[in-house]
Structures are given as structure tokens and as C-alpha cells.
């Protein structure tokens, strides 16, 4: 048995959680492989006998947990802020989601502490006008500690005396780097002694667990966090996250070899958004951008920040497809384009009149690009009630077909609204 993978194809916020929610109805395990509680997946689920819609916001926990038969795994590639883990778990349980006995954390996962969050803010201040616009959740500093081999992992919590010595040393080194900031080191050590015992039942060797599940024929779904254009290597560096958000991060973040990776689904929004700083070639600082923000309710699940909005960028998507090798795509929030007279799609970048062969690594080059668009007619009709592809207006189907033909990847799922039921499943490609 091979794992199925769902990955963000743009700058995040594509709606991965909704597809994961739908797919995990048929899966035994949903696993996170990267990131931390800087991720934000919103899922609308009918609950109770009256099937009243409830909205669940996932940050650190796998969003497949909304399905009661699915087990959630937080893999070794994830960085874990333990207090936030329990806060999120309690919030879900208050909303009626019982996760008892079906949520586990890798003993190899690195820990995020409150001092990482403080340092995250200090680093942003240090960068000044060049700030990246992080979520200030401490994710970057935690991954930095991991890379410099000074980080603490989940298993360190269970030898309290050794943990205390390591913790004091790490905090002292932060004071040397950033100057003294207010932080109760001894209070935190005491706090984590209690948290360790509370966390113990959730901790396991995730490598052994997942491989045993795969060998027994159980179905594993890997839920990517963030997205390709925020990847530490292939995104718009340095305006990126601190982890590998690509298909490669699935292997390193869960201990799954490439031959155990099966179908890979890319999630792409029908337009483009991003949060925080960094280049955005198709951004629309005009009425179109405002329309997409307001109609699309483009506010971050994690930060609450207003997302920047623009036209769909197929240069970005081509780059994304090359790296992640998607077998199919989920086109989300297509209904947000319902009222537009015409819709533009970016198809190439020019610099000094010459087409770039791909998405440039150099942001100085990216700042100079002239974006070439193709303009397609809108459909000026609500698609919210669509249940099949045949229910979609002709111009809507042409928009889908254009994307498929340009990328050479079939669109398998089409989002026409926020709810679980608002997803059209499509077989094969639409030929123009």
C-alpha cells in the first residue's frame, strides 16, 4: 500500500483541509509531515442529528480528525508547541469532536517553546523594512535550532533532569544572541515537567507506526502544510516558511521512502492569494483584488490577516507541477469568480521582451517581469448548486479546460462552495 498525498500548489490557503476532510472518510490515517501551528485549515462539517454546519479551524492537528474513524499523526518533520497542541485539542473537543485514542505525535518531532515565539518577533524587528511577515508562532527559530543541532525533541521531555539542563543552555544562548528578554526559564522547566506527563500517552515512534499500517494495507493520507511557493528551497526565498513543503518533505517528514508515495493531489485556488510580504506578480491592487478579498472571505485562519489577492498564475503552477509531479488537481473556490465579466490568467513572464523559461530564483529578476495574460469570458452565474460538471456553465468549463490543457494535469475535484458537500468530482479532462 502507498500513501496518498495532498499538497498546496501556490502560496497556501488553497483549501487543502476541505479535500483532506472529504478523502479521509475512506482513509485510516491522516498524517502531517511539516510545519507547525503556523498552518491554518478551515473545515465546515455537518454535525449532530440535525446536521448543523460547524466550522473547525486546524493549525497543528491533522484535519482528517473530523472523521471519527481516522487516526491523526503528527510526524517527525513537524515542530510542536505543546501548549498549543492541547489548546487546539480542547477547542475541537468542546465542539463535539472526540479524538480519544486516535491522535499521536512522533517522538522525533522538534519542540517549539515560547522563547522561540519571542525570538521570532525579535527577528522580524531586526529585519525592519525587509521583514518576511511571519506568523510569529516560533516556527522559523525552532527549525533553525533543529538545523543547528541545538533543538529539543519530544522524547527529551521524558528525561526531566537532562531536559532541564539542555533547556537552560538553549535559553542562555538566545540571551547571548538577542540580549536579555523577559522569560521565566525555571517556570517553563516546571511547566514542561507537567506537560510531559500529559503528553506521554500521545507519543510514539511514528516511523514504525506508519510503516506497520502501510504493510497491513491501511490507507494513509498525508496532509501537506503551507504550499510549494513557501518552500524553503523552491519558494520565493527568503519570503518562505522554514520547512520543506514539497513532495520531498513528505519523505523526510514522515520517514516514508519515495516508492511508498502513491497519488499526489495538488490543491490550487481558482485565483491567487498570499499572506505577508514577498513578491506576487499577479497581485491586483484594485477593484478586482478587493472583490476577491471580500467575496472570497480572504482572511487568514491562523493570523486573521487580510490576504493579498490576484489572478491565477499558471507560471507559478507550472513550476509547482514540475516539482511535485501532481497526478491530479483540486481547483478550489471557483464560485468566487461567478460575478466577474472576464477572468485573466497569467501564462508567461517577460523580461526585456524575452520569455523566462520558468519561475525565477532571483527576486530582483522577478521584480522586473511583465506578466502576459490570457483573458477568458466569465460565466456570470452562480455555480453553488452544481453537483456534476454538466451543471457548470459553458464558460466555467472552458476556464477549467484551459487550466488543464496548459498544465497537462487533470482537474479531478472542483470546489463550488465552502461546505463539504460543495465539491464536484470530475472524471477525465475537459477538452476545449
Coordinates of C-alpha atoms in Angstrom, one line a residue:
X1 CA 0.0 0.0 0.0
X2 CA 1.2 3.5 -0.8
X3 CA 0.4 6.8 0.8
X4 CA -1.8 9.4 -0.9
X5 CA -0.6 13.0 -0.6
X6 CA -2.4 16.3 -0.7
X7 CA -0.2 19.4 -1.2
X8 CA -0.7 23.1 -1.5
X9 CA 0.3 24.3 -5.0
X10 CA 0.5 28.1 -4.6
X11 CA 1.3 30.3 -1.5
X12 CA -1.0 28.4 0.9
X13 CA -4.7 28.9 1.9
X14 CA -5.8 27.0 -1.1
X15 CA -8.4 24.9 0.8
X16 CA -6.4 21.7 1.4
X17 CA -8.3 20.9 4.6
X18 CA -11.6 20.6 2.8
X19 CA -10.3 18.0 0.4
X20 CA -8.5 16.2 3.2
X21 CA -11.8 16.1 5.1
X22 CA -13.6 14.5 2.1
X23 CA -10.9 12.0 1.3
X24 CA -10.3 10.8 4.9
X25 CA -13.8 9.4 5.0
X26 CA -12.1 6.4 3.2
X27 CA -8.7 6.6 5.0
X28 CA -7.4 5.1 8.2
X29 CA -4.7 7.6 8.9
X30 CA -4.2 11.3 8.2
X31 CA -0.6 12.5 8.8
X32 CA 1.1 15.9 9.0
X33 CA 4.7 16.0 7.8
X34 CA 5.9 19.6 8.0
X35 CA 5.2 23.0 9.5
X36 CA 3.6 23.7 12.9
X37 CA 0.7 25.7 14.2
X38 CA 1.5 28.3 11.6
X39 CA -0.7 26.3 9.2
X40 CA -4.4 27.1 9.0
X41 CA -7.0 24.7 7.6
X42 CA -10.7 25.6 7.9
X43 CA -13.4 22.9 7.5
X44 CA -17.1 23.2 7.5
X45 CA -18.8 19.9 8.7
X46 CA -22.4 19.0 9.4
X47 CA -22.6 17.8 13.0
X48 CA -25.2 16.1 15.2
X49 CA -28.6 14.5 14.3
X50 CA -29.8 17.8 12.7
X51 CA -26.6 18.1 10.6
X52 CA -25.9 21.7 11.7
X53 CA -22.8 23.1 10.0
X54 CA -19.9 23.7 12.3
X55 CA -16.6 25.3 11.4
X56 CA -13.4 23.7 12.6
X57 CA -10.0 25.5 12.5
X58 CA -7.0 23.3 12.4
X59 CA -3.5 24.6 12.9
X60 CA -1.2 21.9 14.2
X61 CA -3.5 18.8 14.4
X62 CA -4.3 16.8 11.2
X63 CA -7.6 18.0 9.8
X64 CA -8.6 14.4 9.0
X65 CA -9.6 14.1 12.6
X66 CA -13.0 15.5 11.8
X67 CA -13.8 12.0 10.5
X68 CA -14.3 9.8 13.6
X69 CA -12.7 6.6 12.2
X70 CA -9.5 8.4 11.1
X71 CA -6.3 8.5 13.2
X72 CA -4.2 11.6 13.2
X73 CA -0.4 11.5 13.2
X74 CA 2.0 14.5 13.7
X75 CA 5.2 13.4 12.0
X76 CA 8.8 14.0 12.8
X77 CA 9.0 16.8 10.3
X78 CA 6.5 18.9 12.2
X79 CA 7.6 21.3 15.0
X80 CA 5.2 21.1 18.0
X81 CA 4.3 23.8 20.5
X82 CA 2.9 21.6 23.2
X83 CA 0.6 24.1 24.9
X84 CA -1.0 25.0 21.5
X85 CA -1.4 21.2 20.9
X86 CA -3.6 20.9 24.0
X87 CA -5.4 24.2 23.4
X88 CA -6.4 23.1 19.9
X89 CA -7.4 19.6 21.0
X90 CA -9.6 21.1 23.8
X91 CA -11.2 23.5 21.4
X92 CA -12.1 20.7 19.0
X93 CA -13.5 18.5 21.8
X94 CA -15.6 21.4 23.0
X95 CA -17.2 21.5 19.6
X96 CA -18.1 17.8 19.9
X97 CA -15.1 16.2 18.2
X98 CA -13.8 13.2 20.2
X99 CA -10.2 12.5 19.4
X100 CA -9.6 9.9 22.2
X101 CA -7.2 7.2 21.2
X102 CA -6.7 8.4 17.7
X103 CA -4.1 11.3 17.9
X104 CA -0.4 10.7 18.1
X105 CA 2.9 12.6 17.9
X106 CA 6.3 11.4 16.7
X107 CA 8.9 11.1 19.4
X108 CA 11.3 12.7 16.9
X109 CA 9.3 15.9 16.3
X110 CA 11.1 19.0 17.4
X111 CA 9.6 21.3 20.1
X112 CA 8.6 25.0 19.8
X113 CA 8.9 26.9 23.0
X114 CA 7.6 30.3 24.0
X115 CA 11.1 31.8 23.7
X116 CA 11.1 30.7 20.0
X117 CA 8.0 32.9 19.6
X118 CA 9.6 35.8 21.3
X119 CA 12.7 35.4 19.1
X120 CA 10.5 35.2 16.0
X121 CA 9.2 38.7 16.8
X122 CA 12.7 40.0 17.6
X123 CA 14.0 38.7 14.2
X124 CA 11.2 40.5 12.4
X125 CA 12.1 43.7 14.2
X126 CA 15.8 43.1 13.3
X127 CA 14.9 42.8 9.6
X128 CA 13.0 46.1 9.7
X129 CA 11.7 47.0 6.2
X130 CA 12.8 43.6 4.9
X131 CA 10.6 41.7 7.3
X132 CA 9.2 38.4 6.0
X133 CA 5.8 38.7 7.6
X134 CA 5.9 35.5 9.7
X135 CA 3.1 34.3 11.8
X136 CA 5.3 34.8 14.9
X137 CA 4.5 31.3 16.1
X138 CA 8.2 30.5 16.6
X139 CA 8.3 28.1 13.6
X140 CA 11.4 29.6 12.0
X141 CA 13.5 29.7 15.1
X142 CA 12.5 26.2 16.0
X143 CA 13.6 24.9 12.6
X144 CA 16.8 27.0 12.9
X145 CA 17.6 25.3 16.2
X146 CA 16.9 21.9 14.5
X147 CA 19.3 22.7 11.7
X148 CA 22.0 23.9 14.1
X149 CA 21.6 20.7 16.2
X150 CA 20.6 22.7 19.3
X151 CA 16.9 21.8 19.2
X152 CA 14.9 19.8 21.7
X153 CA 12.7 16.9 20.6
X154 CA 9.6 15.4 22.0
X155 CA 11.5 12.4 23.5
X156 CA 13.7 14.8 25.5
X157 CA 10.7 15.7 27.7
X158 CA 10.7 12.3 29.3
X159 CA 14.1 12.6 31.0
X160 CA 13.3 15.7 33.0
X161 CA 16.8 16.3 34.5
X162 CA 18.5 16.1 31.2
X163 CA 15.8 18.2 29.6
X164 CA 16.2 21.0 32.2
X165 CA 20.0 21.2 31.6
X166 CA 19.5 21.4 27.8
X167 CA 16.7 23.9 28.1
X168 CA 18.7 26.3 30.3
X169 CA 21.6 26.2 27.9
X170 CA 19.4 26.9 24.9
X171 CA 17.7 29.8 26.5
X172 CA 21.0 31.2 27.7
X173 CA 22.3 31.1 24.1
X174 CA 19.3 33.1 23.0
X175 CA 20.0 35.7 25.6
X176 CA 23.6 36.0 24.2
X177 CA 22.3 36.4 20.7
X178 CA 19.4 38.8 21.2
X179 CA 20.1 40.3 24.6
X180 CA 18.1 39.6 27.7
X181 CA 14.4 39.5 27.3
X182 CA 11.8 38.7 29.9
X183 CA 11.4 35.0 30.2
X184 CA 10.9 32.7 33.2
X185 CA 13.2 29.8 32.4
X186 CA 12.7 27.9 35.7
X187 CA 9.0 28.4 35.5
X188 CA 9.0 26.9 32.0
X189 CA 11.0 23.9 33.1
X190 CA 8.5 23.2 35.9
X191 CA 5.6 23.8 33.4
X192 CA 7.1 21.3 30.9
X193 CA 7.5 18.6 33.6
X194 CA 3.7 18.6 34.0
X195 CA 3.1 18.9 30.2
X196 CA 5.4 15.9 29.6
X197 CA 3.3 13.6 31.6
X198 CA 0.1 14.9 30.0
X199 CA 1.7 14.4 26.5
X200 CA 3.1 10.9 27.2
X201 CA 0.0 8.9 26.0
X202 CA 0.2 10.7 22.6
X203 CA 3.8 9.9 21.8
X204 CA 5.0 7.0 19.7
X205 CA 7.6 6.1 17.0
X206 CA 5.7 7.4 14.0
X207 CA 8.1 5.7 11.5
X208 CA 7.3 2.2 12.9
X209 CA 3.6 3.1 13.2
X210 CA 3.1 4.3 9.7
X211 CA 5.1 1.5 8.0
X212 CA 3.2 -1.1 10.0
X213 CA 0.0 0.5 8.9
X214 CA 1.1 0.5 5.2
X215 CA 2.3 -3.1 5.4
X216 CA -1.1 -4.1 6.8
X217 CA -2.9 -2.5 3.9
X218 CA -4.2 0.5 5.8
X219 CA -4.8 3.7 3.8
X220 CA -2.6 6.7 4.7
X221 CA -3.3 10.2 3.6
X222 CA -0.5 12.8 4.0
X223 CA -1.7 16.4 4.6
X224 CA 0.8 19.0 3.5
X225 CA 1.1 22.3 5.3
X226 CA 1.7 25.7 3.7
X227 CA 2.5 25.3 0.0
X228 CA 5.0 24.9 -2.8
X229 CA 5.7 28.7 -3.2
X230 CA 6.5 28.9 0.5
X231 CA 9.0 26.0 0.4
X232 CA 12.5 26.8 1.8
X233 CA 14.2 25.8 -1.5
X234 CA 11.7 26.3 -4.3
X235 CA 9.6 29.2 -3.0
X236 CA 10.1 32.9 -3.2
X237 CA 13.1 32.8 -0.8
X238 CA 13.5 34.4 1.7
X239 CA 9.8 35.1 1.8
X240 CA 9.1 31.5 2.6
X241 CA 8.4 29.2 5.6
X242 CA 11.3 27.2 7.2
X243 CA 10.4 23.7 6.2
X244 CA 10.1 21.6 3.1
X245 CA 6.6 21.9 1.9
X246 CA 7.1 19.8 -1.3
X247 CA 6.7 16.1 -2.0
X248 CA 10.3 15.7 -0.7
X249 CA 9.1 16.9 2.7
X250 CA 6.6 14.0 2.8
X251 CA 9.5 11.5 2.7
X252 CA 11.7 13.4 5.2
X253 CA 8.9 14.5 7.5
X254 CA 7.4 11.0 7.9
X255 CA 10.2 8.6 7.1
X256 CA 8.3 7.3 4.0
X257 CA 10.5 6.2 1.0
X258 CA 9.6 7.6 -2.5
X259 CA 8.3 4.1 -3.6
X260 CA 5.7 4.3 -0.8
X261 CA 4.3 7.6 -2.1
X262 CA 1.3 7.0 -4.4
X263 CA -1.2 9.5 -5.8
X264 CA -0.2 13.1 -5.3
X265 CA -3.0 15.8 -5.5
X266 CA -2.2 19.5 -5.8
X267 CA -4.7 22.0 -4.4
X268 CA -5.0 25.2 -6.3
X269 CA -7.3 28.2 -5.8
X270 CA -9.1 29.5 -8.9
X271 CA -7.3 32.8 -8.3
X272 CA -4.1 33.5 -6.3
X273 CA -3.6 34.7 -2.7
X274 CA -0.7 35.1 -0.3
X275 CA -0.3 36.4 3.2
X276 CA 2.6 38.6 4.4
X277 CA 5.5 40.0 2.5
X278 CA 7.1 38.8 -0.7
X279 CA 6.7 39.1 -4.5
X280 CA 3.3 38.5 -6.1
X281 CA 3.4 39.1 -9.9
X282 CA -0.4 38.8 -10.5
X283 CA -1.5 40.8 -7.4
X284 CA -4.4 43.1 -8.1
X285 CA -4.3 46.3 -6.0
X286 CA -7.6 47.5 -7.5
X287 CA -11.3 46.6 -7.5
X288 CA -10.6 43.1 -8.7
X289 CA -8.3 42.5 -5.7
X290 CA -10.9 43.9 -3.3
X291 CA -13.7 41.8 -4.9
X292 CA -11.7 38.6 -4.5
X293 CA -10.9 39.6 -0.9
X294 CA -14.4 40.3 0.1
X295 CA -16.3 37.7 -1.8
X296 CA -13.7 35.1 -1.1
X297 CA -13.5 36.0 2.6
X298 CA -9.8 36.1 2.3
X299 CA -8.6 36.5 5.9
X300 CA -6.0 34.1 7.4
X301 CA -7.2 31.2 9.6
X302 CA -4.0 31.5 11.7
X303 CA -3.3 35.2 11.8
X304 CA -6.6 36.9 10.8
X305 CA -4.6 39.0 8.3
X306 CA -6.2 40.1 5.1
X307 CA -4.8 38.1 2.2
X308 CA -3.4 39.7 -0.9
X309 CA -5.3 38.7 -4.0
X310 CA -4.7 38.4 -7.7
X311 CA -5.3 36.5 -10.9
X312 CA -4.5 32.8 -11.3
X313 CA -0.8 32.5 -12.2
X314 CA -0.1 29.4 -14.4
X315 CA 3.7 30.2 -14.4
X316 CA 3.6 29.6 -10.7
X317 CA 1.5 26.5 -11.2
X318 CA 3.8 25.1 -14.0
X319 CA 6.7 25.5 -11.5
X320 CA 4.6 23.7 -8.8
X321 CA 3.7 20.8 -11.1
X322 CA 7.3 20.3 -12.2
X323 CA 8.5 19.9 -8.6
X324 CA 5.6 18.0 -7.0
X325 CA 4.5 15.9 -10.0
X326 CA 0.8 16.1 -9.3
X327 CA -1.3 13.3 -10.6
X328 CA -4.4 15.5 -10.4
X329 CA -5.6 18.9 -9.1
X330 CA -8.3 20.2 -6.8
X331 CA -9.5 23.6 -8.1
X332 CA -11.0 25.4 -5.2
X333 CA -13.2 28.5 -4.7
X334 CA -14.2 28.6 -8.3
X335 CA -17.5 30.1 -7.2
X336 CA -15.7 33.3 -6.1
X337 CA -15.3 34.2 -9.8
X338 CA -19.1 33.9 -10.5
X339 CA -19.8 37.6 -10.8
X340 CA -16.8 38.6 -13.0
X341 CA -17.4 39.7 -16.6
X342 CA -14.0 38.4 -17.6
X343 CA -11.2 36.5 -16.0
X344 CA -7.5 36.8 -16.6
X345 CA -4.9 34.0 -16.3
X346 CA -1.1 34.6 -16.3
X347 CA 0.6 32.4 -18.9
X348 CA 4.2 33.8 -19.2
X349 CA 6.7 36.2 -17.7
X350 CA 8.7 38.5 -19.9
X351 CA 11.9 40.4 -19.0
X352 CA 13.1 42.9 -21.6
X353 CA 10.7 41.3 -24.1
X354 CA 12.1 37.8 -23.6
X355 CA 10.1 35.0 -22.1
X356 CA 11.6 33.4 -18.9
X357 CA 11.9 29.6 -19.2
X358 CA 10.5 29.1 -15.7
X359 CA 9.8 30.8 -12.3
X360 CA 13.0 32.7 -11.5
X361 CA 15.0 32.1 -8.3
X362 CA 16.3 35.7 -8.2
X363 CA 13.7 38.1 -6.7
X364 CA 15.4 41.0 -8.4
X365 CA 14.6 39.4 -11.8
X366 CA 11.1 38.6 -10.6
X367 CA 10.5 42.3 -9.8
X368 CA 11.2 43.1 -13.4
X369 CA 8.8 40.7 -15.1
X370 CA 6.0 41.8 -17.3
X371 CA 3.1 39.4 -16.9
X372 CA 1.4 38.1 -20.0
X373 CA -2.3 37.3 -19.5
X374 CA -4.9 35.4 -21.4
X375 CA -8.4 36.8 -20.9
X376 CA -11.3 34.4 -20.7
X377 CA -15.0 35.2 -20.5
X378 CA -16.8 35.0 -17.2
X379 CA -20.0 33.0 -16.7
X380 CA -22.0 35.5 -14.6
X381 CA -24.0 32.8 -12.9
X382 CA -23.9 31.1 -9.5
X383 CA -22.3 27.6 -9.6
X384 CA -23.0 27.0 -5.9
X385 CA -25.7 24.3 -6.6
X386 CA -23.6 22.4 -9.1
X387 CA -23.3 18.7 -8.3
X388 CA -21.7 17.5 -11.6
X389 CA -19.5 19.0 -14.3
X390 CA -22.6 19.1 -16.6
X391 CA -24.2 21.6 -14.1
X392 CA -21.5 24.1 -14.7
X393 CA -21.9 27.0 -17.3
X394 CA -20.1 26.5 -20.6
X395 CA -17.6 29.4 -19.9
X396 CA -16.8 27.9 -16.5
X397 CA -16.0 24.6 -18.1
X398 CA -13.8 26.4 -20.6
X399 CA -11.9 28.0 -17.7
X400 CA -11.3 24.6 -16.2
X401 CA -10.3 23.1 -19.5
X402 CA -7.8 26.0 -20.2
X403 CA -6.0 25.3 -16.9
X404 CA -5.9 21.5 -17.6
X405 CA -4.5 21.9 -21.1
X406 CA -1.9 24.5 -20.1
X407 CA -0.6 22.4 -17.2
X408 CA -1.1 19.0 -18.7
X409 CA -2.7 17.8 -15.4
X410 CA -6.3 16.8 -15.0
X411 CA -8.5 18.7 -12.5
X412 CA -10.2 16.0 -10.5
X413 CA -12.0 18.0 -7.9
X414 CA -13.8 21.4 -8.2
X415 CA -14.8 23.5 -5.2
X416 CA -18.1 25.4 -5.7
X417 CA -18.7 26.5 -2.1
X418 CA -17.4 26.3 1.5
X419 CA -19.2 23.2 2.7
X420 CA -18.1 19.5 2.5
X421 CA -21.0 18.9 0.0
X422 CA -19.8 21.7 -2.3
X423 CA -17.2 19.7 -4.2
X424 CA -17.7 18.4 -7.7
X425 CA -15.9 15.2 -8.6
X426 CA -14.8 15.0 -12.2
X427 CA -13.6 12.1 -14.3
X428 CA -11.0 12.7 -17.0
X429 CA -10.1 16.0 -18.7
X430 CA -12.3 18.6 -20.2
X431 CA -11.2 19.0 -23.8
X432 CA -11.7 22.5 -25.3

